[in-house]
Structures are given as C-alpha cells and as structure tokens.
Short mmCIF file of C-alpha atoms and ligand atoms in Angstrom, two decimals:
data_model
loop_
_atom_site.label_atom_id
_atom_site.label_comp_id
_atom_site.label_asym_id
_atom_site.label_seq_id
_atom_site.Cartn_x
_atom_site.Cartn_y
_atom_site.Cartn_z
CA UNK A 446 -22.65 -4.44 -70.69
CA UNK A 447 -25.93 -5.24 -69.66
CA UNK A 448 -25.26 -8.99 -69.72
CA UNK A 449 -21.91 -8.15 -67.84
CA UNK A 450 -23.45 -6.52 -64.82
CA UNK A 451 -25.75 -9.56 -64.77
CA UNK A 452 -23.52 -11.90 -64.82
CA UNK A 453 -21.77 -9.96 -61.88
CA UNK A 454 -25.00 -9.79 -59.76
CA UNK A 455 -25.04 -13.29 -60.22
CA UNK A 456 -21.90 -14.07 -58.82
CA UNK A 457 -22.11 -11.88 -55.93
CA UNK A 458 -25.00 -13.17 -55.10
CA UNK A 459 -24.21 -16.80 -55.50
CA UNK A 460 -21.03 -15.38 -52.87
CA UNK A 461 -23.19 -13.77 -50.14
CA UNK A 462 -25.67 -17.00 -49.50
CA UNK A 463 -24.96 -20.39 -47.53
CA UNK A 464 -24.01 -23.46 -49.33
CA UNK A 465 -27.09 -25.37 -48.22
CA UNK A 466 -28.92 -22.23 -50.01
CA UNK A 467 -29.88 -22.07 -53.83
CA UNK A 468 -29.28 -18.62 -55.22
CA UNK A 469 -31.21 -18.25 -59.51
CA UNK A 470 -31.77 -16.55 -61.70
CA UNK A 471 -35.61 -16.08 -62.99
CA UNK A 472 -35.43 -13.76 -65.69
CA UNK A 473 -34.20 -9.90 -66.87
CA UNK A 474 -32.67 -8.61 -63.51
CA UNK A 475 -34.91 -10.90 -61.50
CA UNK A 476 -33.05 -13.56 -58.69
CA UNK A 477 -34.73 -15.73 -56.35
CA UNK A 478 -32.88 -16.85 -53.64
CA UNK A 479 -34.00 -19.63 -51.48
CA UNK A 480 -33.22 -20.70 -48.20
CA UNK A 481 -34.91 -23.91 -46.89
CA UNK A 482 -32.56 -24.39 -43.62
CA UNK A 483 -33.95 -21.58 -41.39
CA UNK A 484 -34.61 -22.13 -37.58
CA UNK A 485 -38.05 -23.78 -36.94
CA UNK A 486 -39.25 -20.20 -34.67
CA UNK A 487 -40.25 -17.83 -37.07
CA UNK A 488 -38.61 -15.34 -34.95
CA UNK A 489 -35.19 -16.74 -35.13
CA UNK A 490 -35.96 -17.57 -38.95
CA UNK A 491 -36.91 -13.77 -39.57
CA UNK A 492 -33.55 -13.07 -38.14
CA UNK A 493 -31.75 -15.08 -39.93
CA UNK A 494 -32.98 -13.89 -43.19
CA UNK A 495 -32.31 -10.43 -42.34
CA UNK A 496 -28.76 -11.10 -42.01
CA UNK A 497 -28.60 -12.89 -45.49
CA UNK A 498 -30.81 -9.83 -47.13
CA UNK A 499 -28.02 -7.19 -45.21
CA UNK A 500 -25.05 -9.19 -46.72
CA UNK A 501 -26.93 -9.48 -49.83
CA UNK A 502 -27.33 -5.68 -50.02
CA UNK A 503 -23.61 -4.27 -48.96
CA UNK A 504 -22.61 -6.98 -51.49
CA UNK A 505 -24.62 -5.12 -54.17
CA UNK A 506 -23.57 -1.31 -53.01
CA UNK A 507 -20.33 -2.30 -53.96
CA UNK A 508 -19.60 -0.96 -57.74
CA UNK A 509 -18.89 -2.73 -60.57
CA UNK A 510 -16.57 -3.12 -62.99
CA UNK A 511 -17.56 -3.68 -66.54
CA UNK A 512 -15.00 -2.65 -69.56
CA UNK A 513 -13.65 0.35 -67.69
CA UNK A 514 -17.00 1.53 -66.31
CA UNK A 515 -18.02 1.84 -62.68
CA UNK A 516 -21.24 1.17 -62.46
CA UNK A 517 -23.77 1.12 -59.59
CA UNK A 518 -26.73 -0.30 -59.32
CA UNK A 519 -29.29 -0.94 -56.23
CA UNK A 520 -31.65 -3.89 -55.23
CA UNK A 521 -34.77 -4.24 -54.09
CA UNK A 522 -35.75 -7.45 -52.69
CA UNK A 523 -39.23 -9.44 -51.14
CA UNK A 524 -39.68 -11.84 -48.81
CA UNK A 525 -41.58 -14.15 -47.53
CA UNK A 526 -41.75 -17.27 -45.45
CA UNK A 527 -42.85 -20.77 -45.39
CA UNK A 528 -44.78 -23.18 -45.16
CA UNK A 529 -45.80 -20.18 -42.17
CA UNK A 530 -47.62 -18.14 -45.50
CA UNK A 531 -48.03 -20.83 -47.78
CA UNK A 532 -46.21 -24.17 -49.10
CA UNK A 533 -47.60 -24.12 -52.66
CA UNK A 534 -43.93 -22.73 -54.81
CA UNK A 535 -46.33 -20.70 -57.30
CA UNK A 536 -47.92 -19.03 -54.34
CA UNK A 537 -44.31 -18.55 -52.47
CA UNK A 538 -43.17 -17.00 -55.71
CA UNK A 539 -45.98 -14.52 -55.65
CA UNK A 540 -45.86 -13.62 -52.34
CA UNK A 541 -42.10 -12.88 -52.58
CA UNK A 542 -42.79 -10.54 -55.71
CA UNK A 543 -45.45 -8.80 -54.25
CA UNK A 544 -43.31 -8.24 -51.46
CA UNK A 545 -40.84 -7.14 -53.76
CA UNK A 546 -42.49 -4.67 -55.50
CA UNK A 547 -43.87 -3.13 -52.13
CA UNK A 548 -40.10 -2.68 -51.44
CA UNK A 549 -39.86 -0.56 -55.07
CA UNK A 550 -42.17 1.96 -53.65
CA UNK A 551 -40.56 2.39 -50.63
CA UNK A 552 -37.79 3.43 -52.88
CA UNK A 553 -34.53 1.96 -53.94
CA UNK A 554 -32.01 -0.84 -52.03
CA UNK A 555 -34.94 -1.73 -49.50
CA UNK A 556 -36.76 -4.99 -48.35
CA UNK A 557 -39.67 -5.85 -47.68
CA UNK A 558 -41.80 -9.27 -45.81
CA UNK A 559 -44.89 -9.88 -47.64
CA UNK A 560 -46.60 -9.59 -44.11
CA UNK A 561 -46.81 -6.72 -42.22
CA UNK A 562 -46.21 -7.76 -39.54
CA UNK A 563 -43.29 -9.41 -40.31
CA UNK A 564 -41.76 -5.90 -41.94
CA UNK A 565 -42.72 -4.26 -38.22
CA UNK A 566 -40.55 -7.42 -36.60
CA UNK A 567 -37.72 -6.75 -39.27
CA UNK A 568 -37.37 -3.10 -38.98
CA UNK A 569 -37.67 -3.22 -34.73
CA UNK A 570 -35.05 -5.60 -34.77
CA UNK A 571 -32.95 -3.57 -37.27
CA UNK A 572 -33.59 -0.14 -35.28
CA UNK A 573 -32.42 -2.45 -32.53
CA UNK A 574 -28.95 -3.89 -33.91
CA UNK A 575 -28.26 -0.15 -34.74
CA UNK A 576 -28.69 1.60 -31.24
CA UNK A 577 -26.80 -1.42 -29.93
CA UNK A 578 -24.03 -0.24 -31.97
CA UNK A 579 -24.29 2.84 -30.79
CA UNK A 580 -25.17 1.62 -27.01
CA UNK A 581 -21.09 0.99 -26.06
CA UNK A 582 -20.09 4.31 -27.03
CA UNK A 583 -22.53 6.06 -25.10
CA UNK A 584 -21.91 4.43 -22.51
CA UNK A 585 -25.63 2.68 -22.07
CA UNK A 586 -23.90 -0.87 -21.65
CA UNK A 587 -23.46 -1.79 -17.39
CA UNK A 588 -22.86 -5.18 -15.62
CA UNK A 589 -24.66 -6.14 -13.36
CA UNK A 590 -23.78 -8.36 -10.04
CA UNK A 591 -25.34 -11.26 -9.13
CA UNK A 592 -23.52 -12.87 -5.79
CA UNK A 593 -23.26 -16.26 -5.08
CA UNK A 594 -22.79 -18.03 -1.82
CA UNK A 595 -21.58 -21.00 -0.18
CA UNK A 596 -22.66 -23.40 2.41
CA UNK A 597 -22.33 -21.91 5.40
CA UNK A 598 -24.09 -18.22 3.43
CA UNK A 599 -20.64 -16.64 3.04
CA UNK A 600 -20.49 -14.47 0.02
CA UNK A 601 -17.95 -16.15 -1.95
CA UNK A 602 -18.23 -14.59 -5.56
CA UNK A 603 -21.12 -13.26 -7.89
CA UNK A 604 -21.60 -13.73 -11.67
CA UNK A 605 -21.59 -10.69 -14.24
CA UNK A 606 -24.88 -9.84 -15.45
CA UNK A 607 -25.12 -7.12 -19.21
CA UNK A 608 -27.65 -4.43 -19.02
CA UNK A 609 -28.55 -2.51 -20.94
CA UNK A 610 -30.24 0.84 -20.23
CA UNK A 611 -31.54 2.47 -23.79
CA UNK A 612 -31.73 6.11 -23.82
CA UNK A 613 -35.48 6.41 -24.66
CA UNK A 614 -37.11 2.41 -24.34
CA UNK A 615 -35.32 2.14 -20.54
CA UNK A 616 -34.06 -1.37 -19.83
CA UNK A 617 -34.23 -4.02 -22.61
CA UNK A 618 -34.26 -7.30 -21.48
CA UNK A 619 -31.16 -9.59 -22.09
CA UNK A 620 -33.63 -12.03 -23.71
CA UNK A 621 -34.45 -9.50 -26.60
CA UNK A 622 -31.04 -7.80 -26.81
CA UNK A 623 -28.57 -10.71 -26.57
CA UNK A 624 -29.86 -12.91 -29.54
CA UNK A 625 -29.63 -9.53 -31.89
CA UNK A 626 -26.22 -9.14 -30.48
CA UNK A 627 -25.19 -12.45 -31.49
CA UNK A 628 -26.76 -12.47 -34.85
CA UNK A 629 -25.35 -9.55 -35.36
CA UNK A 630 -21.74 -9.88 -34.68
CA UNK A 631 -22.03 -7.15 -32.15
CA UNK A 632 -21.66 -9.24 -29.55
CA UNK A 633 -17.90 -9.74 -30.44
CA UNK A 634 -17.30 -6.26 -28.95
CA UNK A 635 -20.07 -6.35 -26.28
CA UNK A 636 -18.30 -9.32 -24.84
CA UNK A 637 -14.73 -7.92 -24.96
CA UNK A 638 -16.10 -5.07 -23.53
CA UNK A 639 -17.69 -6.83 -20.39
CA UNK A 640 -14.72 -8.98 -20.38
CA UNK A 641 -12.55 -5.71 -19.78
CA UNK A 642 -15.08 -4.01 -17.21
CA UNK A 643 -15.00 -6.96 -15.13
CA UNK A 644 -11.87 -6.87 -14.39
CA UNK A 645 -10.86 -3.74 -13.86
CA UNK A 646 -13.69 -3.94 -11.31
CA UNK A 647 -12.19 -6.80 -9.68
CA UNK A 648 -8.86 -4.67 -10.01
CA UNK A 649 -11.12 -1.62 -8.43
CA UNK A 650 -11.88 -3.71 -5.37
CA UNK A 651 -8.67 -5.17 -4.61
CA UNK A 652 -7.05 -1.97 -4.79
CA UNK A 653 -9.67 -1.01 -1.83
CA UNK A 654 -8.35 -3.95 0.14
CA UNK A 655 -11.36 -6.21 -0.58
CA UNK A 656 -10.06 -8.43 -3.27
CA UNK A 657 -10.26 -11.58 -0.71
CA UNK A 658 -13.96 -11.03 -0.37
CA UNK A 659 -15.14 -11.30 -3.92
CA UNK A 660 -12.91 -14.24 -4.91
CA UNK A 661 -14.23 -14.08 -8.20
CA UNK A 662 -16.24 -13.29 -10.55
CA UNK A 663 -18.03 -15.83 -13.16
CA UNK A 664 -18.52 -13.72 -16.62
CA UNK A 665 -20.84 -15.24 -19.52
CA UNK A 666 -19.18 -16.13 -22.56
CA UNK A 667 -21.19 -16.49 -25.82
CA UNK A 668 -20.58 -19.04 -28.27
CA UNK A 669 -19.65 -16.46 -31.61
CA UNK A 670 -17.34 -14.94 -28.77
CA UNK A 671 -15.36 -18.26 -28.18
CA UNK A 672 -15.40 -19.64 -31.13
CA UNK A 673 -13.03 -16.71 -32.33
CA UNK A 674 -9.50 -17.81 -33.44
CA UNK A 675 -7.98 -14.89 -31.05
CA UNK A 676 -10.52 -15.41 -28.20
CA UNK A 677 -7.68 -17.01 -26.04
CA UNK A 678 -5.17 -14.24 -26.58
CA UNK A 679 -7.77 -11.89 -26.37
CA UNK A 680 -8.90 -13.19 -22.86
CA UNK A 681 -5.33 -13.41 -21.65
CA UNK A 682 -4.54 -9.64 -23.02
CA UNK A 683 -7.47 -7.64 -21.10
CA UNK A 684 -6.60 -9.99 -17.71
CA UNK A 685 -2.64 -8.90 -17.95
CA UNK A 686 -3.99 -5.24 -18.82
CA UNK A 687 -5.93 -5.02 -15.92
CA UNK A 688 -3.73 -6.67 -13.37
CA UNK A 689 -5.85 -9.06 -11.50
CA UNK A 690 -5.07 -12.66 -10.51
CA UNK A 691 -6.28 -14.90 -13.58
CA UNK A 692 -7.81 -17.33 -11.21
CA UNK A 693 -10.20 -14.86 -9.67
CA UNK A 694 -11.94 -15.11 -13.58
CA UNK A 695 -14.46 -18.41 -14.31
CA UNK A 696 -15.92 -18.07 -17.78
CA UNK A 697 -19.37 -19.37 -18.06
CA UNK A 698 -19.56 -21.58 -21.55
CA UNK A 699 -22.86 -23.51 -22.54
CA UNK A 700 -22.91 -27.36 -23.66
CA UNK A 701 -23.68 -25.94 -26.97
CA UNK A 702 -20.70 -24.54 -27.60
CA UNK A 703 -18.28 -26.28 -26.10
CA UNK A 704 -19.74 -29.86 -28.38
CA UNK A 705 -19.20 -28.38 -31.47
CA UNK A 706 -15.69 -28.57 -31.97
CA UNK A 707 -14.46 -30.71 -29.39
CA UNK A 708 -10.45 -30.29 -30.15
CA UNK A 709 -10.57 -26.94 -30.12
CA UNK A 710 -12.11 -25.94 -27.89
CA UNK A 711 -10.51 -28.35 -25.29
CA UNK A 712 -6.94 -26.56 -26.48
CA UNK A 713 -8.87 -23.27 -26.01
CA UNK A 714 -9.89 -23.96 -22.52
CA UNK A 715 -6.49 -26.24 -21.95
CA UNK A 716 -4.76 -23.08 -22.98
CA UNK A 717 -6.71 -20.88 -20.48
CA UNK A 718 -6.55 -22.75 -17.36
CA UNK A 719 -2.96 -22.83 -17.83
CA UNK A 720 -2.71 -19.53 -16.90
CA UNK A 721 -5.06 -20.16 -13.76
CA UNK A 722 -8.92 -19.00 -15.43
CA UNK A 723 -11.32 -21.83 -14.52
CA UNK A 724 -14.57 -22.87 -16.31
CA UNK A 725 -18.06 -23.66 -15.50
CA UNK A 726 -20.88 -25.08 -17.95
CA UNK A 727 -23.90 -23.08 -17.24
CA UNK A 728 -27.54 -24.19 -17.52
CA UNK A 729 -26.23 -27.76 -17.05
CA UNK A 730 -28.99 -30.18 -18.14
CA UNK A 731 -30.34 -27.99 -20.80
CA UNK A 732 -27.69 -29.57 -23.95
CA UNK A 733 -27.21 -33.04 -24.83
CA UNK A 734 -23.39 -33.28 -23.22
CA UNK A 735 -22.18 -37.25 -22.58
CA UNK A 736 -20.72 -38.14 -19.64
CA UNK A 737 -17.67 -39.71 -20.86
CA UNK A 738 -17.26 -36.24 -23.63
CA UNK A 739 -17.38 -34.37 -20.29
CA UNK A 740 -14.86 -36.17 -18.62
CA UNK A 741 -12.90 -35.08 -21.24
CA UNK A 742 -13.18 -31.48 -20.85
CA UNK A 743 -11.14 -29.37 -18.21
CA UNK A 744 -14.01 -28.24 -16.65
CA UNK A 745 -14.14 -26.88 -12.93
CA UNK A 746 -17.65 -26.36 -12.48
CA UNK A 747 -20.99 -27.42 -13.06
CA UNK A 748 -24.18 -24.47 -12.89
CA UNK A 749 -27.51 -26.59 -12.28
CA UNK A 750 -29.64 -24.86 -14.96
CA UNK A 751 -32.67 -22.56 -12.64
CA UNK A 752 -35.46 -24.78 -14.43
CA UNK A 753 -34.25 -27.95 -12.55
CA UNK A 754 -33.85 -25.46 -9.19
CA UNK A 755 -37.29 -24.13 -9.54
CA UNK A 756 -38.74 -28.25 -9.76
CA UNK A 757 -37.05 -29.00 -7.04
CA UNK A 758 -40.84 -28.29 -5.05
CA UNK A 759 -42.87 -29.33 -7.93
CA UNK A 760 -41.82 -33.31 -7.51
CA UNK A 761 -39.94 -36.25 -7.86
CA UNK A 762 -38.76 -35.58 -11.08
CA UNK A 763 -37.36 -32.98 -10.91
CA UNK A 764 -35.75 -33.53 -7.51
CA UNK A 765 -34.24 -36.35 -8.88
CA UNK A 766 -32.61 -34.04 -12.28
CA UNK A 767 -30.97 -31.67 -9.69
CA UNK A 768 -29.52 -35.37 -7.10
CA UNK A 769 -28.09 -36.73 -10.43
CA UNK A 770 -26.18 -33.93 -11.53
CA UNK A 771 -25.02 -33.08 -8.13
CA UNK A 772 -23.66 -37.21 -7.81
CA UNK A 773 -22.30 -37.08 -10.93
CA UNK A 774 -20.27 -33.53 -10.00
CA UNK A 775 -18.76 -35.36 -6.97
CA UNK A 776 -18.03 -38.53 -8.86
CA UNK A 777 -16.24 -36.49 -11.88
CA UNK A 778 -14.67 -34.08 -8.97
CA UNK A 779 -15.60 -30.75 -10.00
CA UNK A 780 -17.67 -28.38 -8.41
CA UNK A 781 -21.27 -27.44 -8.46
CA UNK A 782 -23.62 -24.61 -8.24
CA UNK A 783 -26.91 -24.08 -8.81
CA UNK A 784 -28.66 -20.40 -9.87
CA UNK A 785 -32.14 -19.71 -9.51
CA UNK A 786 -32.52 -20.93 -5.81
CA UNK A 787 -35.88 -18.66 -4.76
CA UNK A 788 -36.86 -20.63 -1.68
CA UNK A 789 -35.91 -21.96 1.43
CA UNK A 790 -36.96 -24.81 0.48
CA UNK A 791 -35.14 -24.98 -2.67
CA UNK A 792 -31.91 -24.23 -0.64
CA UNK A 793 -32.51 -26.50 2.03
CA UNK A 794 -32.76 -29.66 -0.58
CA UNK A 795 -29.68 -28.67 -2.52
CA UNK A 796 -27.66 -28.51 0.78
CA UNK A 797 -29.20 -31.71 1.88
CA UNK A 798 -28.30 -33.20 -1.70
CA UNK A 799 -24.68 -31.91 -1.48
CA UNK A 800 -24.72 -28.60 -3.21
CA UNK A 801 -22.60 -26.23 -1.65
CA UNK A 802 -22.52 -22.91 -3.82
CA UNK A 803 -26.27 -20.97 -5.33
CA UNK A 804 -27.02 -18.20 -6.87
CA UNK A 805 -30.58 -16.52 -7.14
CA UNK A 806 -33.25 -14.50 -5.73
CA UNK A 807 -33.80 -16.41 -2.28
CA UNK A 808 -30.05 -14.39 -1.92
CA UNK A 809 -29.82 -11.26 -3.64
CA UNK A 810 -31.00 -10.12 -7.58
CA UNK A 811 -28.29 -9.22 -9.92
CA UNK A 812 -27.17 -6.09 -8.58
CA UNK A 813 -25.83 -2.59 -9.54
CA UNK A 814 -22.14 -1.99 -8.36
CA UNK A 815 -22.83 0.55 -6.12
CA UNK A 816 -25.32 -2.03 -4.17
CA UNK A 817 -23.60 -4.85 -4.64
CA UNK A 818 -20.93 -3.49 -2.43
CA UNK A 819 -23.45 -2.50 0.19
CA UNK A 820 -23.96 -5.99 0.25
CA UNK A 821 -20.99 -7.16 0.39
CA UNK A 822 -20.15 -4.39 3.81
CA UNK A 823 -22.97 -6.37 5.27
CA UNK A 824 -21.40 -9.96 4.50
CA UNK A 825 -18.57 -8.70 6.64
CA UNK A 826 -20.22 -6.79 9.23
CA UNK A 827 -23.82 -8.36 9.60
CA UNK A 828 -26.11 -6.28 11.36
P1 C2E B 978 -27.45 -16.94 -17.34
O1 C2E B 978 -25.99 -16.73 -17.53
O2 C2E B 978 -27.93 -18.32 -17.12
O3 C2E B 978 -27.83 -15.98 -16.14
C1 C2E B 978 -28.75 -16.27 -15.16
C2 C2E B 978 -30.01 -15.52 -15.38
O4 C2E B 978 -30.94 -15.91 -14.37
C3 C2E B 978 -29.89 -14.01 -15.23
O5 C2E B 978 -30.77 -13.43 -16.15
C4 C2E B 978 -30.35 -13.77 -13.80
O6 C2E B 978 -30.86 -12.47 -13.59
C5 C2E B 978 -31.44 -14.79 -13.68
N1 C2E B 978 -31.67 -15.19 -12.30
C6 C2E B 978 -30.79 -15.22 -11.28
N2 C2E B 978 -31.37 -15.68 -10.16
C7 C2E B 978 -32.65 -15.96 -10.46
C8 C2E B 978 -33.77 -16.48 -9.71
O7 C2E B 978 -33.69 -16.78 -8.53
N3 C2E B 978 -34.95 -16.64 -10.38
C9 C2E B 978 -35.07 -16.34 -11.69
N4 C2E B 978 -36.25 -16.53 -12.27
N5 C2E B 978 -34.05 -15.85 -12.44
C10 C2E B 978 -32.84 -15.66 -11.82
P2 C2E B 978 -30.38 -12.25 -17.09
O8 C2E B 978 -29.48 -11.29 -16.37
O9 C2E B 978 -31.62 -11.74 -17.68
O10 C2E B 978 -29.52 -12.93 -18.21
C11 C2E B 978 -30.08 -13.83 -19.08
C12 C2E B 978 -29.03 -14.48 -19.92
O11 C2E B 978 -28.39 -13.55 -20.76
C13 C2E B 978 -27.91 -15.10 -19.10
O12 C2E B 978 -28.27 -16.34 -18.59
C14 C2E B 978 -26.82 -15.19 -20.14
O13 C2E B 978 -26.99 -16.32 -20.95
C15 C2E B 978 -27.07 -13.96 -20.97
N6 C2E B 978 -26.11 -12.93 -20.56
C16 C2E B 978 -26.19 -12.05 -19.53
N7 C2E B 978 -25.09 -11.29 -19.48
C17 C2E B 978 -24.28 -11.70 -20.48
C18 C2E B 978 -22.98 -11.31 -20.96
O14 C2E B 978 -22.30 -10.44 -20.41
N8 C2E B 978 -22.50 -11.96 -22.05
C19 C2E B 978 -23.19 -12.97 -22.66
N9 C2E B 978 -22.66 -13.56 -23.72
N10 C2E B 978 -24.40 -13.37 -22.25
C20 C2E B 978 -24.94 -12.74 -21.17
MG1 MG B 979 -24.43 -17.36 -16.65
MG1 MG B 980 -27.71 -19.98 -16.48
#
C-alpha cells in the first residue's frame, strides 16, 4: 500500500507542475521538484512558486484510493531559490531540506522559504490573496474616475480606476494588489465586477439626464481577463444587463496581451466592436508591437504611455517618442491620447504635436464618484 500511495503522490505531483518543470523522486516519501523558468524579479519568482506549492498542496488534500482504502496524507514542503541563495545543486538541495524540515515544525501541510525573509514575503502575499477574496463581498472594492479631456478642455470621458480600501491596512496600492489578483485568478471576478459597476454607473448618469456629458468611459482589461474563452459573451452580457449604449464602453488592452495570440484575439475584439465597444492600447510604447501587426488590429485608440508624457521636458528624446507615436496615430487613422500630462508644458507640446485627448494630474486625479460629478457640474457651468 505503501508503494501505492507513492506511486500516487508521484503522479499527482508530476500533474500539478509545468511542462518546462522536472518533478522526482529522491527517496522514501521525499520529491524534489524543480522549476528553472521563474521570472528574473525575485518578487514575481516568489509568486510564482507560491502558486505551484498551493496547487501542489490542494492536489495532495485530496484522498486516495488504494485497494478500497481512503487514505489521507499531508505534505510538507521547502523552498528555496536560485542562483539568489546559492547555484551549487548540493547546496540548493540542502537549503530546500532545511527549509523543509522548518515547515515540519510548524506542523503538518505547510511551506516554508529557507530565508526568512522570503517566508514573511510569502505569507503577506498569501494574507493578501485571501482578504482580496474576501474584499468584493464586503464591499471594500470602488472605482475610481479619472476624466479625460479634449482639445479645446471639454470633459469628454474619464477612465475607471480599482481601489481598494482594506478594512484595517487603508488603501493598498494597485501596484501591490493587482499583480496578486492576477496571479491569483482573482482577478477574473474583480474584473467582471468592475466591468458591471461601470456600467450601471454610466446607466446611473444617463438616467439623470447626463449621459451626453460622460461619453464614455475607458475600463482596464487585464490580460488573464481577456484571454478567457467567454470574455466576449461575458462583456456583451453585463453591457445588455445594464442597458447602456455599447459604444459609450472602450476597453483598455496592453501590447502584451493582445501579441500573444494574434487570431484570437483579433476575432475577440472583431467580435466586440461589432456590437459598437471600441479599443485602445494603453501604455503605448512600453511592448514590442510592429507597425504592420498593428495595422492589423481593430484598434480605435492609442494611450501614449505617462513615461514618454513625463520626458516630454526632460529632452529631445523623449519629445521625439511622444511626435512619433502621435504621426504614426494619424497615418494609421486612429485616435490618440496621452495620460500622465502634469504640466502645462507637457500639454502645450502634445497639442502643438497633434494630440487632442489627455488624461492626468495637470487635469484632475482619479476621482471618487461623488467628486467626479462635482467636476463634471463645473465642466458645464464653469465658475
Ligand atoms: P493604467 O491603466 O495605465 O492607469 C493609469 C495610472 O496612472 C493610474 O494609476 C492613474 O492614477 C495614474 N495617473 C493618472 N494620471 C497621472 C499623472 O498625471 N501622473 C502620474 N504619475 N500618474 C497618473 P493607478 O490607478 O494606480 O493604476 C495603476 C494600474 O493598475 C493601471 O494603469 C492599470 O494597469 C491597473 N488597473 C487599475 N484599475 C484596474 C482595473 O479595474 N482592472 C485592471 N485589470 N487593471 C487596473
Ligand atoms: Mg488604463
Ligand atoms: Mg496606462
């Protein structure tokens, strides 16, 4: 039976890690699996491995079945990285069973890094992916809104911003909640669910009689989001729910994404627009798009990532990043803004080099509903 179960474990295992992985077998219950294609930023690699260990354990709790027995059994596993803590294999191996055995006193199915400081990383980020979880239910999820403007400084639009305001830490910034989102999944459901608040607030406002002032709103979407078989239905379901005017939605997609699977995702986006949604790259200049694969996708819009904006002073350069994209926008006919305008002056060299929508601080920060619509009283009725 003994051999059974590990025979079991082994093929479980072998289930739950990626094919550029090697899963073994060192001895008695002992496995080693190793995983040598791990982001570069320790960070993002310490992620990553979490979310192999997590699969790795629910794959475990599950019982098993050996001649009529259920049996269950738990697992406690070590880890370490390198070359960060070493690139010798003997010392890799050590470090990993040390680690191991650290997670046998903290008692049974655990894990444990072989730094500590690495564990402290693991468990905030686990504590983290669990009151997101929670964080829709409760209601601790908001959008914020950003507006955007056009040449002649007529509100024309603003782009949907996530907050998130935990019960005890206060705000957590996008840039350490988002990622755990993503790796997590979670964002699947965050994103539906600022897909659906958006616009049944652009339903709210119309039914006040200001629908023709906020002509639409631009909403973020991430890549595990639209990458989903059902993204398209599920994009077309919440707009027909909630009543608005498809063409008052732009989805934000980033080069990333959309290069991966370039068939797809044109008949995703093909698909979309049919219905009247249009579609902006944002952070343009960040990814490695070609101009001729661009040409190819029915794009509308083109966001001028805010590190080229905030050059703009800095140089020629960077000056000369923001004039090329804006050319090229006009030659390929679609439209261009650019987000992260702070400055006058930043705004007076995009208008000069025929930019004719921003977005960013020089305007307004991403705002809270309730101020956002001050703002937008104002936009009408300037004092
Ligand atoms: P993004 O879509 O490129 O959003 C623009 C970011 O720039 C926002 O940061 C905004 O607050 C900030 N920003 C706007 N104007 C200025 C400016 O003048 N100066 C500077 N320095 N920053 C400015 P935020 O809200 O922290 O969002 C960060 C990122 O998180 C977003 O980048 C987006 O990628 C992601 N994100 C935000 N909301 C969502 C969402 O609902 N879904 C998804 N998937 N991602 C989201
Ligand atoms: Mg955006
Ligand atoms: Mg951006």
């Amino acid at each position: 039976m003994g051999d059974g179960l590990v025979k079991q474990v082994a093929e479980r295992l072998a289930g739950e890690v990626r094919a550029e992985d090697t899963a073994a077998r060192l001895g008695g219950d002992e496995f080693v699996v190793l995983m040598t294609e791990l982001a570069e930023d320790p960070e993002m690699a310490l992620m990553e491995t979490q979310i192999v260990v997590q699969k790795i354990q629910s794959a475990i709790a599950r019982p098993f079945h050996i001649d009529g027995n259920e049996l269950h059994v738990s697992i406690s596993i070590g880890i370490t990285l390198f070359p960060e803590n070493s690139d010798v294999a003997d010392d890799v191996l050590k470090q990993a069973d040390i680690a191991m055995y650290k997670a046998k006193e903290q008692g049974r199915d655990t894990f444990q890094f072989y730094l500590p400081s690495m564990q402290l990383a693991a468990s905030e980020r686990l504590q983290m992916e669990n009151d997101l979880r929670k964080a829709i239910h409760n209601g601790e999820l908001s959008l914020h809104y950003q507006p955007q403007f056009s040449i002649d400084d007529r509100l024309m639009g603003a782009e949907c911003l996530l907050r998130w305001l935990h019960p005890e830490e206060g705000m957590i910034s996008q840039a350490r909640f988002i990622p755990v989102a993503e790796d997590s999944g979670l964002i699947l459901s965050i994103g539906e669910w600022v897909m659906r608040s958006a616009c049944k607030q652009l339903r709210m406002w119309e039914l006040e009689g200001r629908g023709g002032e906020i002509n639409r709103l631009a909403i973020n979407v991430s890549p595990k989001q639209f990458k989903q078989r059902d993204f398209v239905v599920m994009v077309s379901r919440i707009i027909e729910e909630s009543g608005i005017d498809p063409s008052r939605v732009e989805l934000e997609l980033t080069e990333g994404m959309l290069l991966e699977n370039v068939e797809e995702t044109i008949d995703k986006m093909t698909q979309l627009k049919s219905i009247g949604i249009s579609f902006a790259i944002d952070d343009f200049g960040t990814g490695y798009s070609s101009l001729s694969y661009l040409k190819r996708l029915p794009l509308d819009k083109l966001k001028i990532d805010q590190s080229f904006v905030r050059d703009i002073e800095k140089g020629d350069s960077g000056s000369a990043i923001v004039e090329t994209i804006i050319s090229m926008t006009h030659h390929l006919g679609l439209e261009v803004i650019a987000e992260g305008v702070e400055t006058r002056g930043q705004l007076d060299f995009l208008k000069h080099s025929g930019c004719h929508h921003f977005q960013g601080y020089y305007f307004n920060r991403p705002l809270p509903v309730d101020e956002f619509e001050k703002e937008l009283n104002e936009s009408i009725n300037p004092v």
